[in-house]
Amino acid sequence: MAFIYQESRFVEDARPGKDYLLGFIPWGYKSSAFGYAQAKDEVWGDYIKASGNSGADRDDIDDAMDFIGWYIRQSNKVNKVSVWDTKAQYLNYHEGWGGYRRGTYKSKAWLTKVADKVNQRASRYGTQYRGCKDSLDDSWF
């Protein structure tokens, strides 16, 4: 949930900023990222193949959550990052597995600060969940 908040603020059809030709003519988007998880086309395709969920949509919150879970598990396999290490997982998510392995985030102080915020938000969400877990377990939905 903290990843989705950071990536899209829970906006289902979120996109990155636009590129401009000559500084003022809109010329497409900066990347193919789209939806709640801001998943790019290529890695979304990898997720579809791996999960077998051919009907998954980036603007569906359940699919976006499943995608992030898949990505976290892959980061654990590929880069040996604990699934519980939110900061390192977010850096994997932002930089990609190869970028994380090369340490590209190390020259981006702003990104480390963002990853810290994602980690804090995840901790806050966890605390909130634990505070109401029992009442959710007993609810009719």
PDB file of N, CA and C in Angstrom, residues 19-121:
ATOM      1  N   ASP A  19       6.567  14.526 -21.933  1.00  0.00           N
ATOM      2  CA  ASP A  19       7.724  15.105 -22.605  1.00  0.00           C
ATOM      3  C   ASP A  19       7.212  16.188 -23.541  1.00  0.00           C
ATOM      4  N   TYR A  20       8.058  17.171 -23.805  1.00  0.00           N
ATOM      5  CA  TYR A  20       7.664  18.267 -24.689  1.00  0.00           C
ATOM      6  C   TYR A  20       8.730  18.476 -25.747  1.00  0.00           C
ATOM      7  N   LEU A  21       8.269  18.648 -26.976  1.00  0.00           N
ATOM      8  CA  LEU A  21       9.132  18.948 -28.102  1.00  0.00           C
ATOM      9  C   LEU A  21       9.281  20.462 -28.166  1.00  0.00           C
ATOM     10  N   LEU A  22      10.487  20.939 -28.292  1.00  0.00           N
ATOM     11  CA  LEU A  22      10.773  22.379 -28.321  1.00  0.00           C
ATOM     12  C   LEU A  22      10.307  23.091 -27.054  1.00  0.00           C
ATOM     13  N   GLY A  23      10.107  22.319 -26.007  1.00  0.00           N
ATOM     14  CA  GLY A  23       9.748  22.901 -24.728  1.00  0.00           C
ATOM     15  C   GLY A  23       8.285  23.222 -24.523  1.00  0.00           C
ATOM     16  N   PHE A  24       7.449  23.067 -25.569  1.00  0.00           N
ATOM     17  CA  PHE A  24       6.039  23.422 -25.381  1.00  0.00           C
ATOM     18  C   PHE A  24       5.044  22.533 -26.121  1.00  0.00           C
ATOM     19  N   ILE A  25       5.481  21.671 -27.011  1.00  0.00           N
ATOM     20  CA  ILE A  25       4.578  20.788 -27.749  1.00  0.00           C
ATOM     21  C   ILE A  25       4.540  19.429 -27.041  1.00  0.00           C
ATOM     22  N   PRO A  26       3.372  19.039 -26.487  1.00  0.00           N
ATOM     23  CA  PRO A  26       3.292  17.735 -25.808  1.00  0.00           C
ATOM     24  C   PRO A  26       3.723  16.612 -26.750  1.00  0.00           C
ATOM     25  N   TRP A  27       4.598  15.735 -26.271  1.00  0.00           N
ATOM     26  CA  TRP A  27       5.176  14.693 -27.115  1.00  0.00           C
ATOM     27  C   TRP A  27       5.243  13.372 -26.368  1.00  0.00           C
ATOM     28  N   GLY A  28       4.114  12.903 -25.902  1.00  0.00           N
ATOM     29  CA  GLY A  28       4.069  11.621 -25.201  1.00  0.00           C
ATOM     30  C   GLY A  28       4.480  11.734 -23.748  1.00  0.00           C
ATOM     31  N   TYR A  29       4.515  10.589 -23.092  1.00  0.00           N
ATOM     32  CA  TYR A  29       4.861  10.531 -21.672  1.00  0.00           C
ATOM     33  C   TYR A  29       6.328  10.166 -21.491  1.00  0.00           C
ATOM     34  N   LYS A  30       6.875  10.490 -20.332  1.00  0.00           N
ATOM     35  CA  LYS A  30       8.287  10.234 -20.046  1.00  0.00           C
ATOM     36  C   LYS A  30       8.607   8.744 -19.990  1.00  0.00           C
ATOM     37  N   SER A  31       7.615   7.916 -19.679  1.00  0.00           N
ATOM     38  CA  SER A  31       7.813   6.463 -19.674  1.00  0.00           C
ATOM     39  C   SER A  31       6.464   5.782 -19.897  1.00  0.00           C
ATOM     40  N   SER A  32       6.493   4.464 -20.000  1.00  0.00           N
ATOM     41  CA  SER A  32       5.259   3.701 -20.206  1.00  0.00           C
ATOM     42  C   SER A  32       4.561   3.375 -18.889  1.00  0.00           C
ATOM     43  N   ALA A  33       5.061   3.913 -17.776  1.00  0.00           N
ATOM     44  CA  ALA A  33       4.457   3.651 -16.462  1.00  0.00           C
ATOM     45  C   ALA A  33       2.992   4.079 -16.473  1.00  0.00           C
ATOM     46  N   PHE A  34       2.155   3.277 -15.794  1.00  0.00           N
ATOM     47  CA  PHE A  34       0.720   3.569 -15.788  1.00  0.00           C
ATOM     48  C   PHE A  34       0.071   2.912 -14.584  1.00  0.00           C
ATOM     49  N   GLY A  35      -0.975   3.538 -14.094  1.00  0.00           N
ATOM     50  CA  GLY A  35      -1.832   2.929 -13.085  1.00  0.00           C
ATOM     51  C   GLY A  35      -1.344   3.099 -11.660  1.00  0.00           C
ATOM     52  N   TYR A  36      -2.047   2.396 -10.772  1.00  0.00           N
ATOM     53  CA  TYR A  36      -1.756   2.484  -9.341  1.00  0.00           C
ATOM     54  C   TYR A  36      -0.281   2.242  -9.026  1.00  0.00           C
ATOM     55  N   ALA A  37       0.292   1.211  -9.616  1.00  0.00           N
ATOM     56  CA  ALA A  37       1.662   0.802  -9.292  1.00  0.00           C
ATOM     57  C   ALA A  37       2.708   1.480 -10.168  1.00  0.00           C
ATOM     58  N   GLN A  38       2.276   2.263 -11.154  1.00  0.00           N
ATOM     59  CA  GLN A  38       3.194   2.888 -12.107  1.00  0.00           C
ATOM     60  C   GLN A  38       4.119   1.851 -12.742  1.00  0.00           C
ATOM     61  N   ALA A  39       3.547   0.700 -13.058  1.00  0.00           N
ATOM     62  CA  ALA A  39       4.305  -0.386 -13.684  1.00  0.00           C
ATOM     63  C   ALA A  39       4.546  -0.050 -15.152  1.00  0.00           C
ATOM     64  N   LYS A  40       5.781  -0.250 -15.600  1.00  0.00           N
ATOM     65  CA  LYS A  40       6.126  -0.030 -17.002  1.00  0.00           C
ATOM     66  C   LYS A  40       5.701  -1.244 -17.828  1.00  0.00           C
ATOM     67  N   ASP A  41       5.500  -1.019 -19.123  1.00  0.00           N
ATOM     68  CA  ASP A  41       5.008  -2.061 -20.026  1.00  0.00           C
ATOM     69  C   ASP A  41       5.798  -3.367 -19.923  1.00  0.00           C
ATOM     70  N   GLU A  42       7.123  -3.274 -19.989  1.00  0.00           N
ATOM     71  CA  GLU A  42       7.944  -4.486 -20.042  1.00  0.00           C
ATOM     72  C   GLU A  42       7.806  -5.333 -18.781  1.00  0.00           C
ATOM     73  N   VAL A  43       7.924  -4.711 -17.617  1.00  0.00           N
ATOM     74  CA  VAL A  43       7.854  -5.491 -16.375  1.00  0.00           C
ATOM     75  C   VAL A  43       6.424  -5.956 -16.105  1.00  0.00           C
ATOM     76  N   TRP A  44       5.427  -5.182 -16.560  1.00  0.00           N
ATOM     77  CA  TRP A  44       4.040  -5.636 -16.433  1.00  0.00           C
ATOM     78  C   TRP A  44       3.847  -6.899 -17.275  1.00  0.00           C
ATOM     79  N   GLY A  45       4.424  -6.913 -18.463  1.00  0.00           N
ATOM     80  CA  GLY A  45       4.365  -8.102 -19.311  1.00  0.00           C
ATOM     81  C   GLY A  45       5.026  -9.304 -18.659  1.00  0.00           C
ATOM     82  N   ASP A  46       6.159  -9.073 -17.993  1.00  0.00           N
ATOM     83  CA  ASP A  46       6.831 -10.156 -17.262  1.00  0.00           C
ATOM     84  C   ASP A  46       5.915 -10.706 -16.172  1.00  0.00           C
ATOM     85  N   TYR A  47       5.238  -9.794 -15.471  1.00  0.00           N
ATOM     86  CA  TYR A  47       4.305 -10.197 -14.407  1.00  0.00           C
ATOM     87  C   TYR A  47       3.160 -11.035 -14.982  1.00  0.00           C
ATOM     88  N   ILE A  48       2.588 -10.603 -16.103  1.00  0.00           N
ATOM     89  CA  ILE A  48       1.475 -11.331 -16.736  1.00  0.00           C
ATOM     90  C   ILE A  48       1.922 -12.757 -17.070  1.00  0.00           C
ATOM     91  N   LYS A  49       3.106 -12.873 -17.685  1.00  0.00           N
ATOM     92  CA  LYS A  49       3.617 -14.201 -18.049  1.00  0.00           C
ATOM     93  C   LYS A  49       3.848 -15.067 -16.814  1.00  0.00           C
ATOM     94  N   ALA A  50       4.464 -14.494 -15.800  1.00  0.00           N
ATOM     95  CA  ALA A  50       4.802 -15.264 -14.596  1.00  0.00           C
ATOM     96  C   ALA A  50       3.568 -15.656 -13.793  1.00  0.00           C
ATOM     97  N   SER A  51       2.597 -14.760 -13.729  1.00  0.00           N
ATOM     98  CA  SER A  51       1.412 -15.015 -12.896  1.00  0.00           C
ATOM     99  C   SER A  51       0.325 -15.785 -13.638  1.00  0.00           C
ATOM    100  N   GLY A  52       0.345 -15.708 -14.967  1.00  0.00           N
ATOM    101  CA  GLY A  52      -0.720 -16.319 -15.749  1.00  0.00           C
ATOM    102  C   GLY A  52      -2.009 -15.517 -15.712  1.00  0.00           C
ATOM    103  N   ASN A  53      -1.960 -14.339 -15.126  1.00  0.00           N
ATOM    104  CA  ASN A  53      -3.142 -13.486 -14.991  1.00  0.00           C
ATOM    105  C   ASN A  53      -3.266 -12.575 -16.213  1.00  0.00           C
ATOM    106  N   SER A  54      -3.666 -13.159 -17.337  1.00  0.00           N
ATOM    107  CA  SER A  54      -3.716 -12.408 -18.591  1.00  0.00           C
ATOM    108  C   SER A  54      -4.757 -11.298 -18.589  1.00  0.00           C
ATOM    109  N   GLY A  55      -5.681 -11.332 -17.663  1.00  0.00           N
ATOM    110  CA  GLY A  55      -6.700 -10.288 -17.580  1.00  0.00           C
ATOM    111  C   GLY A  55      -6.343  -9.166 -16.624  1.00  0.00           C
ATOM    112  N   ALA A  56      -5.126  -9.177 -16.081  1.00  0.00           N
ATOM    113  CA  ALA A  56      -4.721  -8.160 -15.110  1.00  0.00           C
ATOM    114  C   ALA A  56      -4.635  -6.786 -15.765  1.00  0.00           C
ATOM    115  N   ASP A  57      -5.056  -5.778 -15.023  1.00  0.00           N
ATOM    116  CA  ASP A  57      -5.026  -4.397 -15.500  1.00  0.00           C
ATOM    117  C   ASP A  57      -4.289  -3.519 -14.503  1.00  0.00           C
ATOM    118  N   ARG A  58      -3.470  -2.620 -15.009  1.00  0.00           N
ATOM    119  CA  ARG A  58      -2.701  -1.736 -14.132  1.00  0.00           C
ATOM    120  C   ARG A  58      -3.577  -0.727 -13.407  1.00  0.00           C
ATOM    121  N   ASP A  59      -4.799  -0.512 -13.906  1.00  0.00           N
ATOM    122  CA  ASP A  59      -5.701   0.426 -13.230  1.00  0.00           C
ATOM    123  C   ASP A  59      -6.709  -0.294 -12.330  1.00  0.00           C
ATOM    124  N   ASP A  60      -6.412  -1.536 -11.982  1.00  0.00           N
ATOM    125  CA  ASP A  60      -7.216  -2.316 -11.035  1.00  0.00           C
ATOM    126  C   ASP A  60      -6.391  -2.466  -9.755  1.00  0.00           C
ATOM    127  N   ILE A  61      -6.911  -1.989  -8.639  1.00  0.00           N
ATOM    128  CA  ILE A  61      -6.150  -1.973  -7.383  1.00  0.00           C
ATOM    129  C   ILE A  61      -5.719  -3.374  -6.949  1.00  0.00           C
ATOM    130  N   ASP A  62      -6.577  -4.366  -7.123  1.00  0.00           N
ATOM    131  CA  ASP A  62      -6.209  -5.738  -6.738  1.00  0.00           C
ATOM    132  C   ASP A  62      -5.050  -6.252  -7.585  1.00  0.00           C
ATOM    133  N   ASP A  63      -5.103  -5.996  -8.883  1.00  0.00           N
ATOM    134  CA  ASP A  63      -4.024  -6.428  -9.770  1.00  0.00           C
ATOM    135  C   ASP A  63      -2.732  -5.675  -9.459  1.00  0.00           C
ATOM    136  N   ALA A  64      -2.843  -4.389  -9.167  1.00  0.00           N
ATOM    137  CA  ALA A  64      -1.659  -3.594  -8.826  1.00  0.00           C
ATOM    138  C   ALA A  64      -1.010  -4.113  -7.546  1.00  0.00           C
ATOM    139  N   MET A  65      -1.834  -4.455  -6.556  1.00  0.00           N
ATOM    140  CA  MET A  65      -1.302  -5.000  -5.302  1.00  0.00           C
ATOM    141  C   MET A  65      -0.623  -6.349  -5.550  1.00  0.00           C
ATOM    142  N   ASP A  66      -1.238  -7.184  -6.369  1.00  0.00           N
ATOM    143  CA  ASP A  66      -0.645  -8.479  -6.685  1.00  0.00           C
ATOM    144  C   ASP A  66       0.681  -8.286  -7.420  1.00  0.00           C
ATOM    145  N   PHE A  67       0.719  -7.329  -8.344  1.00  0.00           N
ATOM    146  CA  PHE A  67       1.948  -7.021  -9.077  1.00  0.00           C
ATOM    147  C   PHE A  67       3.067  -6.622  -8.119  1.00  0.00           C
ATOM    148  N   ILE A  68       2.765  -5.741  -7.181  1.00  0.00           N
ATOM    149  CA  ILE A  68       3.790  -5.291  -6.236  1.00  0.00           C
ATOM    150  C   ILE A  68       4.275  -6.457  -5.379  1.00  0.00           C
ATOM    151  N   GLY A  69       3.356  -7.307  -4.947  1.00  0.00           N
ATOM    152  CA  GLY A  69       3.765  -8.502  -4.202  1.00  0.00           C
ATOM    153  C   GLY A  69       4.681  -9.390  -5.025  1.00  0.00           C
ATOM    154  N   TRP A  70       4.344  -9.575  -6.302  1.00  0.00           N
ATOM    155  CA  TRP A  70       5.183 -10.367  -7.205  1.00  0.00           C
ATOM    156  C   TRP A  70       6.556  -9.717  -7.346  1.00  0.00           C
ATOM    157  N   TYR A  71       6.569  -8.406  -7.529  1.00  0.00           N
ATOM    158  CA  TYR A  71       7.839  -7.695  -7.712  1.00  0.00           C
ATOM    159  C   TYR A  71       8.720  -7.829  -6.469  1.00  0.00           C
ATOM    160  N   ILE A  72       8.115  -7.719  -5.300  1.00  0.00           N
ATOM    161  CA  ILE A  72       8.861  -7.864  -4.046  1.00  0.00           C
ATOM    162  C   ILE A  72       9.449  -9.272  -3.928  1.00  0.00           C
ATOM    163  N   ARG A  73       8.667 -10.277  -4.268  1.00  0.00           N
ATOM    164  CA  ARG A  73       9.183 -11.658  -4.216  1.00  0.00           C
ATOM    165  C   ARG A  73      10.329 -11.845  -5.217  1.00  0.00           C
ATOM    166  N   GLN A  74      10.193 -11.242  -6.401  1.00  0.00           N
ATOM    167  CA  GLN A  74      11.263 -11.332  -7.401  1.00  0.00           C
ATOM    168  C   GLN A  74      12.519 -10.622  -6.909  1.00  0.00           C
ATOM    169  N   SER A  75      12.354  -9.474  -6.262  1.00  0.00           N
ATOM    170  CA  SER A  75      13.510  -8.740  -5.723  1.00  0.00           C
ATOM    171  C   SER A  75      14.221  -9.571  -4.668  1.00  0.00           C
ATOM    172  N   ASN A  76      13.456 -10.324  -3.915  1.00  0.00           N
ATOM    173  CA  ASN A  76      14.037 -11.223  -2.919  1.00  0.00           C
ATOM    174  C   ASN A  76      14.864 -12.305  -3.606  1.00  0.00           C
ATOM    175  N   LYS A  77      14.332 -12.869  -4.689  1.00  0.00           N
ATOM    176  CA  LYS A  77      15.046 -13.920  -5.422  1.00  0.00           C
ATOM    177  C   LYS A  77      16.261 -13.369  -6.163  1.00  0.00           C
ATOM    178  N   VAL A  78      16.067 -12.261  -6.877  1.00  0.00           N
ATOM    179  CA  VAL A  78      17.107 -11.717  -7.752  1.00  0.00           C
ATOM    180  C   VAL A  78      18.225 -11.036  -6.964  1.00  0.00           C
ATOM    181  N   ASN A  79      17.860 -10.189  -6.014  1.00  0.00           N
ATOM    182  CA  ASN A  79      18.851  -9.385  -5.293  1.00  0.00           C
ATOM    183  C   ASN A  79      18.989  -9.736  -3.817  1.00  0.00           C
ATOM    184  N   LYS A  80      18.320 -10.815  -3.400  1.00  0.00           N
ATOM    185  CA  LYS A  80      18.438 -11.299  -2.012  1.00  0.00           C
ATOM    186  C   LYS A  80      18.043 -10.238  -0.979  1.00  0.00           C
ATOM    187  N   VAL A  81      17.057  -9.410  -1.309  1.00  0.00           N
ATOM    188  CA  VAL A  81      16.571  -8.389  -0.385  1.00  0.00           C
ATOM    189  C   VAL A  81      15.386  -8.971   0.378  1.00  0.00           C
ATOM    190  N   SER A  82      15.436  -8.875   1.687  1.00  0.00           N
ATOM    191  CA  SER A  82      14.348  -9.394   2.515  1.00  0.00           C
ATOM    192  C   SER A  82      13.013  -8.785   2.093  1.00  0.00           C
ATOM    193  N   VAL A  83      11.981  -9.597   2.093  1.00  0.00           N
ATOM    194  CA  VAL A  83      10.648  -9.084   1.767  1.00  0.00           C
ATOM    195  C   VAL A  83      10.169  -8.106   2.835  1.00  0.00           C
ATOM    196  N   TRP A  84      10.800  -8.097   3.994  1.00  0.00           N
ATOM    197  CA  TRP A  84      10.424  -7.204   5.097  1.00  0.00           C
ATOM    198  C   TRP A  84      11.216  -5.902   5.098  1.00  0.00           C
ATOM    199  N   ASP A  85      12.206  -5.766   4.218  1.00  0.00           N
ATOM    200  CA  ASP A  85      13.035  -4.553   4.148  1.00  0.00           C
ATOM    201  C   ASP A  85      12.402  -3.576   3.157  1.00  0.00           C
ATOM    202  N   THR A  86      11.459  -2.803   3.656  1.00  0.00           N
ATOM    203  CA  THR A  86      10.666  -1.922   2.793  1.00  0.00           C
ATOM    204  C   THR A  86      11.538  -0.930   2.034  1.00  0.00           C
ATOM    205  N   LYS A  87      12.493  -0.335   2.705  1.00  0.00           N
ATOM    206  CA  LYS A  87      13.343   0.669   2.051  1.00  0.00           C
ATOM    207  C   LYS A  87      14.103   0.060   0.869  1.00  0.00           C
ATOM    208  N   ALA A  88      14.791  -1.054   1.106  1.00  0.00           N
ATOM    209  CA  ALA A  88      15.554  -1.696   0.032  1.00  0.00           C
ATOM    210  C   ALA A  88      14.624  -2.219  -1.060  1.00  0.00           C
ATOM    211  N   GLN A  89      13.457  -2.712  -0.678  1.00  0.00           N
ATOM    212  CA  GLN A  89      12.496  -3.178  -1.683  1.00  0.00           C
ATOM    213  C   GLN A  89      12.026  -2.015  -2.554  1.00  0.00           C
ATOM    214  N   TYR A  90      11.769  -0.859  -1.945  1.00  0.00           N
ATOM    215  CA  TYR A  90      11.332   0.288  -2.752  1.00  0.00           C
ATOM    216  C   TYR A  90      12.452   0.747  -3.688  1.00  0.00           C
ATOM    217  N   LEU A  91      13.682   0.726  -3.212  1.00  0.00           N
ATOM    218  CA  LEU A  91      14.805   1.094  -4.084  1.00  0.00           C
ATOM    219  C   LEU A  91      14.905   0.119  -5.256  1.00  0.00           C
ATOM    220  N   ASN A  92      14.684  -1.175  -5.024  1.00  0.00           N
ATOM    221  CA  ASN A  92      14.615  -2.165  -6.106  1.00  0.00           C
ATOM    222  C   ASN A  92      13.507  -1.799  -7.077  1.00  0.00           C
ATOM    223  N   TYR A  93      12.352  -1.462  -6.524  1.00  0.00           N
ATOM    224  CA  TYR A  93      11.169  -1.150  -7.327  1.00  0.00           C
ATOM    225  C   TYR A  93      11.429   0.068  -8.207  1.00  0.00           C
ATOM    226  N   HIS A  94      12.020   1.089  -7.643  1.00  0.00           N
ATOM    227  CA  HIS A  94      12.246   2.330  -8.384  1.00  0.00           C
ATOM    228  C   HIS A  94      13.359   2.191  -9.420  1.00  0.00           C
ATOM    229  N   GLU A  95      14.448   1.563  -9.039  1.00  0.00           N
ATOM    230  CA  GLU A  95      15.621   1.497  -9.907  1.00  0.00           C
ATOM    231  C   GLU A  95      15.658   0.267 -10.803  1.00  0.00           C
ATOM    232  N   GLY A  96      14.802  -0.704 -10.525  1.00  0.00           N
ATOM    233  CA  GLY A  96      14.860  -1.970 -11.254  1.00  0.00           C
ATOM    234  C   GLY A  96      15.915  -2.863 -10.628  1.00  0.00           C
ATOM    235  N   TRP A  97      15.843  -4.146 -10.925  1.00  0.00           N
ATOM    236  CA  TRP A  97      16.749  -5.099 -10.296  1.00  0.00           C
ATOM    237  C   TRP A  97      18.207  -4.830 -10.657  1.00  0.00           C
ATOM    238  N   GLY A  98      18.461  -4.542 -11.922  1.00  0.00           N
ATOM    239  CA  GLY A  98      19.834  -4.253 -12.348  1.00  0.00           C
ATOM    240  C   GLY A  98      20.353  -2.955 -11.756  1.00  0.00           C
ATOM    241  N   GLY A  99      19.514  -1.930 -11.753  1.00  0.00           N
ATOM    242  CA  GLY A  99      19.915  -0.647 -11.172  1.00  0.00           C
ATOM    243  C   GLY A  99      20.218  -0.771  -9.695  1.00  0.00           C
ATOM    244  N   TYR A 100      19.391  -1.523  -8.993  1.00  0.00           N
ATOM    245  CA  TYR A 100      19.635  -1.734  -7.566  1.00  0.00           C
ATOM    246  C   TYR A 100      20.964  -2.459  -7.362  1.00  0.00           C
ATOM    247  N   ARG A 101      21.181  -3.497  -8.153  1.00  0.00           N
ATOM    248  CA  ARG A 101      22.415  -4.285  -8.036  1.00  0.00           C
ATOM    249  C   ARG A 101      23.648  -3.411  -8.315  1.00  0.00           C
ATOM    250  N   ARG A 102      23.524  -2.490  -9.277  1.00  0.00           N
ATOM    251  CA  ARG A 102      24.634  -1.581  -9.597  1.00  0.00           C
ATOM    252  C   ARG A 102      24.751  -0.436  -8.590  1.00  0.00           C
ATOM    253  N   GLY A 103      23.757  -0.273  -7.740  1.00  0.00           N
ATOM    254  CA  GLY A 103      23.797   0.788  -6.732  1.00  0.00           C
ATOM    255  C   GLY A 103      23.491   2.171  -7.275  1.00  0.00           C
ATOM    256  N   THR A 104      22.683   2.246  -8.337  1.00  0.00           N
ATOM    257  CA  THR A 104      22.389   3.549  -8.942  1.00  0.00           C
ATOM    258  C   THR A 104      21.712   4.514  -7.969  1.00  0.00           C
ATOM    259  N   TYR A 105      21.009   3.980  -6.995  1.00  0.00           N
ATOM    260  CA  TYR A 105      20.323   4.815  -6.004  1.00  0.00           C
ATOM    261  C   TYR A 105      21.306   5.549  -5.091  1.00  0.00           C
ATOM    262  N   LYS A 106      22.533   5.065  -4.998  1.00  0.00           N
ATOM    263  CA  LYS A 106      23.511   5.657  -4.079  1.00  0.00           C
ATOM    264  C   LYS A 106      23.872   7.088  -4.456  1.00  0.00           C
ATOM    265  N   SER A 107      23.724   7.435  -5.712  1.00  0.00           N
ATOM    266  CA  SER A 107      24.024   8.807  -6.147  1.00  0.00           C
ATOM    267  C   SER A 107      22.764   9.672  -6.198  1.00  0.00           C
ATOM    268  N   LYS A 108      21.673   9.169  -5.647  1.00  0.00           N
ATOM    269  CA  LYS A 108      20.397   9.891  -5.667  1.00  0.00           C
ATOM    270  C   LYS A 108      19.901  10.080  -4.237  1.00  0.00           C
ATOM    271  N   ALA A 109      20.427  11.103  -3.570  1.00  0.00           N
ATOM    272  CA  ALA A 109      20.042  11.354  -2.173  1.00  0.00           C
ATOM    273  C   ALA A 109      18.536  11.554  -2.053  1.00  0.00           C
ATOM    274  N   TRP A 110      17.927  12.181  -3.042  1.00  0.00           N
ATOM    275  CA  TRP A 110      16.480  12.423  -3.021  1.00  0.00           C
ATOM    276  C   TRP A 110      15.715  11.102  -2.984  1.00  0.00           C
ATOM    277  N   LEU A 111      16.212  10.094  -3.718  1.00  0.00           N
ATOM    278  CA  LEU A 111      15.524   8.805  -3.774  1.00  0.00           C
ATOM    279  C   LEU A 111      15.636   8.065  -2.439  1.00  0.00           C
ATOM    280  N   THR A 112      16.777   8.175  -1.802  1.00  0.00           N
ATOM    281  CA  THR A 112      16.938   7.560  -0.483  1.00  0.00           C
ATOM    282  C   THR A 112      15.947   8.171   0.501  1.00  0.00           C
ATOM    283  N   LYS A 113      15.740   9.487   0.407  1.00  0.00           N
ATOM    284  CA  LYS A 113      14.755  10.154   1.273  1.00  0.00           C
ATOM    285  C   LYS A 113      13.345   9.657   0.968  1.00  0.00           C
ATOM    286  N   VAL A 114      13.038   9.491  -0.306  1.00  0.00           N
ATOM    287  CA  VAL A 114      11.721   8.969  -0.693  1.00  0.00           C
ATOM    288  C   VAL A 114      11.545   7.552  -0.147  1.00  0.00           C
ATOM    289  N   ALA A 115      12.571   6.720  -0.287  1.00  0.00           N
ATOM    290  CA  ALA A 115      12.499   5.342   0.221  1.00  0.00           C
ATOM    291  C   ALA A 115      12.306   5.331   1.737  1.00  0.00           C
ATOM    292  N   ASP A 116      12.926   6.274   2.425  1.00  0.00           N
ATOM    293  CA  ASP A 116      12.709   6.393   3.877  1.00  0.00           C
ATOM    294  C   ASP A 116      11.251   6.733   4.174  1.00  0.00           C
ATOM    295  N   LYS A 117      10.671   7.634   3.385  1.00  0.00           N
ATOM    296  CA  LYS A 117       9.258   8.004   3.578  1.00  0.00           C
ATOM    297  C   LYS A 117       8.343   6.813   3.311  1.00  0.00           C
ATOM    298  N   VAL A 118       8.641   6.042   2.272  1.00  0.00           N
ATOM    299  CA  VAL A 118       7.851   4.848   1.966  1.00  0.00           C
ATOM    300  C   VAL A 118       7.946   3.867   3.134  1.00  0.00           C
ATOM    301  N   ASN A 119       9.130   3.706   3.676  1.00  0.00           N
ATOM    302  CA  ASN A 119       9.328   2.816   4.818  1.00  0.00           C
ATOM    303  C   ASN A 119       8.516   3.287   6.027  1.00  0.00           C
ATOM    304  N   GLN A 120       8.541   4.586   6.297  1.00  0.00           N
ATOM    305  CA  GLN A 120       7.771   5.139   7.418  1.00  0.00           C
ATOM    306  C   GLN A 120       6.272   4.942   7.204  1.00  0.00           C
ATOM    307  N   ARG A 121       5.817   5.178   5.989  1.00  0.00           N
ATOM    308  CA  ARG A 121       4.392   5.019   5.686  1.00  0.00           C
ATOM    309  C   ARG A 121       3.981   3.550   5.841  1.00  0.00           C
TER     310      ARG A 121
END
